[in-house]
mmCIF file of C-alpha atoms in Angstrom:
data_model
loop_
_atom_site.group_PDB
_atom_site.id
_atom_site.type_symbol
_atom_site.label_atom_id
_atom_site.label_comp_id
_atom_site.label_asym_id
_atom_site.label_seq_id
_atom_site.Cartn_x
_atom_site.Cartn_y
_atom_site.Cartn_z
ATOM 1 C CA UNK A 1 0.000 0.000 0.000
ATOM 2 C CA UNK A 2 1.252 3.494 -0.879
ATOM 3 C CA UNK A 3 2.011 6.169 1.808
ATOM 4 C CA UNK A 4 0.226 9.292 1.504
ATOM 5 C CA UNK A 5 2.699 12.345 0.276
ATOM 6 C CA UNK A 6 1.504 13.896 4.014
ATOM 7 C CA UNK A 7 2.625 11.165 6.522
ATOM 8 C CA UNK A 8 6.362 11.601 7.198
ATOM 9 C CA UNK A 9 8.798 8.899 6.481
ATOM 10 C CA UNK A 10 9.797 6.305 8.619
ATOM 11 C CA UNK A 11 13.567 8.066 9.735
ATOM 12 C CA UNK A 12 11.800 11.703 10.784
ATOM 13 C CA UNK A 13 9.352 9.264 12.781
ATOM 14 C CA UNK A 14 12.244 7.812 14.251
ATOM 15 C CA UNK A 15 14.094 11.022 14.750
ATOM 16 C CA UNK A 16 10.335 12.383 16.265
ATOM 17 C CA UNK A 17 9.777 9.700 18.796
ATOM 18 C CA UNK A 18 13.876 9.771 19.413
ATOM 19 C CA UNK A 19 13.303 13.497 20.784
ATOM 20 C CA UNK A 20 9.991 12.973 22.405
ATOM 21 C CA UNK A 21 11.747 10.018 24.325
ATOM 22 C CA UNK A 22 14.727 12.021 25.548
ATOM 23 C CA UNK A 23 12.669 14.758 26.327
ATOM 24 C CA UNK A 24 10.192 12.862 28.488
ATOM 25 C CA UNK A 25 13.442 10.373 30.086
ATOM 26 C CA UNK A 26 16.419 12.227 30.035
ATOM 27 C CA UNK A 27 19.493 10.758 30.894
ATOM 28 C CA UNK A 28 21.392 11.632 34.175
ATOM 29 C CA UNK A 29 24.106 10.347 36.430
ATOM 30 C CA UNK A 30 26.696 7.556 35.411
ATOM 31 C CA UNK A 31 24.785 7.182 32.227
ATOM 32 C CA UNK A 32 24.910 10.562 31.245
ATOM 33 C CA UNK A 33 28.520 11.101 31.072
ATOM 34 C CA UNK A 34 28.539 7.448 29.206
ATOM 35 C CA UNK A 35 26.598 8.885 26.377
ATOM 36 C CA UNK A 36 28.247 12.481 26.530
ATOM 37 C CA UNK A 37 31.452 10.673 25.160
ATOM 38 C CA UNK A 38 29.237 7.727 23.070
ATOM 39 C CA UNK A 39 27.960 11.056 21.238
ATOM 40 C CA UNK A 40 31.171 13.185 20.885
ATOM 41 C CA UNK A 41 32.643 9.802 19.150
ATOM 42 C CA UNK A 42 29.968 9.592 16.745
ATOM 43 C CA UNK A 43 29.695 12.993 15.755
ATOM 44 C CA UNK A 44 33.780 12.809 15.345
ATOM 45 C CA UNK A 45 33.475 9.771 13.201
ATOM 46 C CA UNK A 46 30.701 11.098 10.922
ATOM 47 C CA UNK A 47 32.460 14.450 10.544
ATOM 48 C CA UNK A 48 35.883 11.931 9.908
ATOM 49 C CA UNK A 49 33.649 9.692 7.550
ATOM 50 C CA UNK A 50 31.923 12.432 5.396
ATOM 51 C CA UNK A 51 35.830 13.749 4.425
ATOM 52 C CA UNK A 52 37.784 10.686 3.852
ATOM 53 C CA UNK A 53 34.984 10.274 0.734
ATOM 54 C CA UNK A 54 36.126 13.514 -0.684
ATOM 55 C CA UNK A 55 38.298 13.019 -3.646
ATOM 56 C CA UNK A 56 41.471 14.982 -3.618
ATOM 57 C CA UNK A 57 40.332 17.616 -6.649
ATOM 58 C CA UNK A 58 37.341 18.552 -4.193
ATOM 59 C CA UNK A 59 39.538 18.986 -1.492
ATOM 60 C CA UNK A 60 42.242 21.040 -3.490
ATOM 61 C CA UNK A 61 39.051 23.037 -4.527
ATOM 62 C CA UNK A 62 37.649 23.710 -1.147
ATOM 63 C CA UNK A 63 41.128 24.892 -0.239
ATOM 64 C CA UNK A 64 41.480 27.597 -3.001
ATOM 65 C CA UNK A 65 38.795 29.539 -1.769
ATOM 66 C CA UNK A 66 41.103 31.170 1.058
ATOM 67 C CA UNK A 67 38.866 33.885 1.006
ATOM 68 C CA UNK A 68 35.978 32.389 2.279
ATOM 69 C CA UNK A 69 38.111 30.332 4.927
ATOM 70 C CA UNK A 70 39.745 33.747 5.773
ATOM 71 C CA UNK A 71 35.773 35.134 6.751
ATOM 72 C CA UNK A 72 35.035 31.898 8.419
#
């Protein structure tokens, strides 16, 4: 059966009831501090991941615009 074009799909779901959850049981303690470093890993790894796919002409690219990296 076909989804209507109005119902989200099933990863914003997930990322909706992910939120609700956290908001409604929010980690503390022991297990905070676990998942602190759990999500300063991941985000390092999918920042890591997302380069190491760049191919070296996009990366020479991104660095000629000195400019822009000057502003930023």
């Amino acid at each position: 059966m076909a989804r209507s074009r109005f119902l989200p799909d099933n990863f914003t779901l997930a990322l909706l009831g992910t939120v609700t959850l956290a908001s409604v049981l929010p980690a503390s303690g022991v297990a905070a501090q676990a998942l602190e470093g759990i999500t300063v890993a991941a985000v390092a790894l999918l920042f890591f991941l997302h380069g190491a796919k760049l191919s070296r002409d996009a990366i020479v690219a991104g660095l000629s615009h000195w400019r822009l990296h000057l502003v930023v």
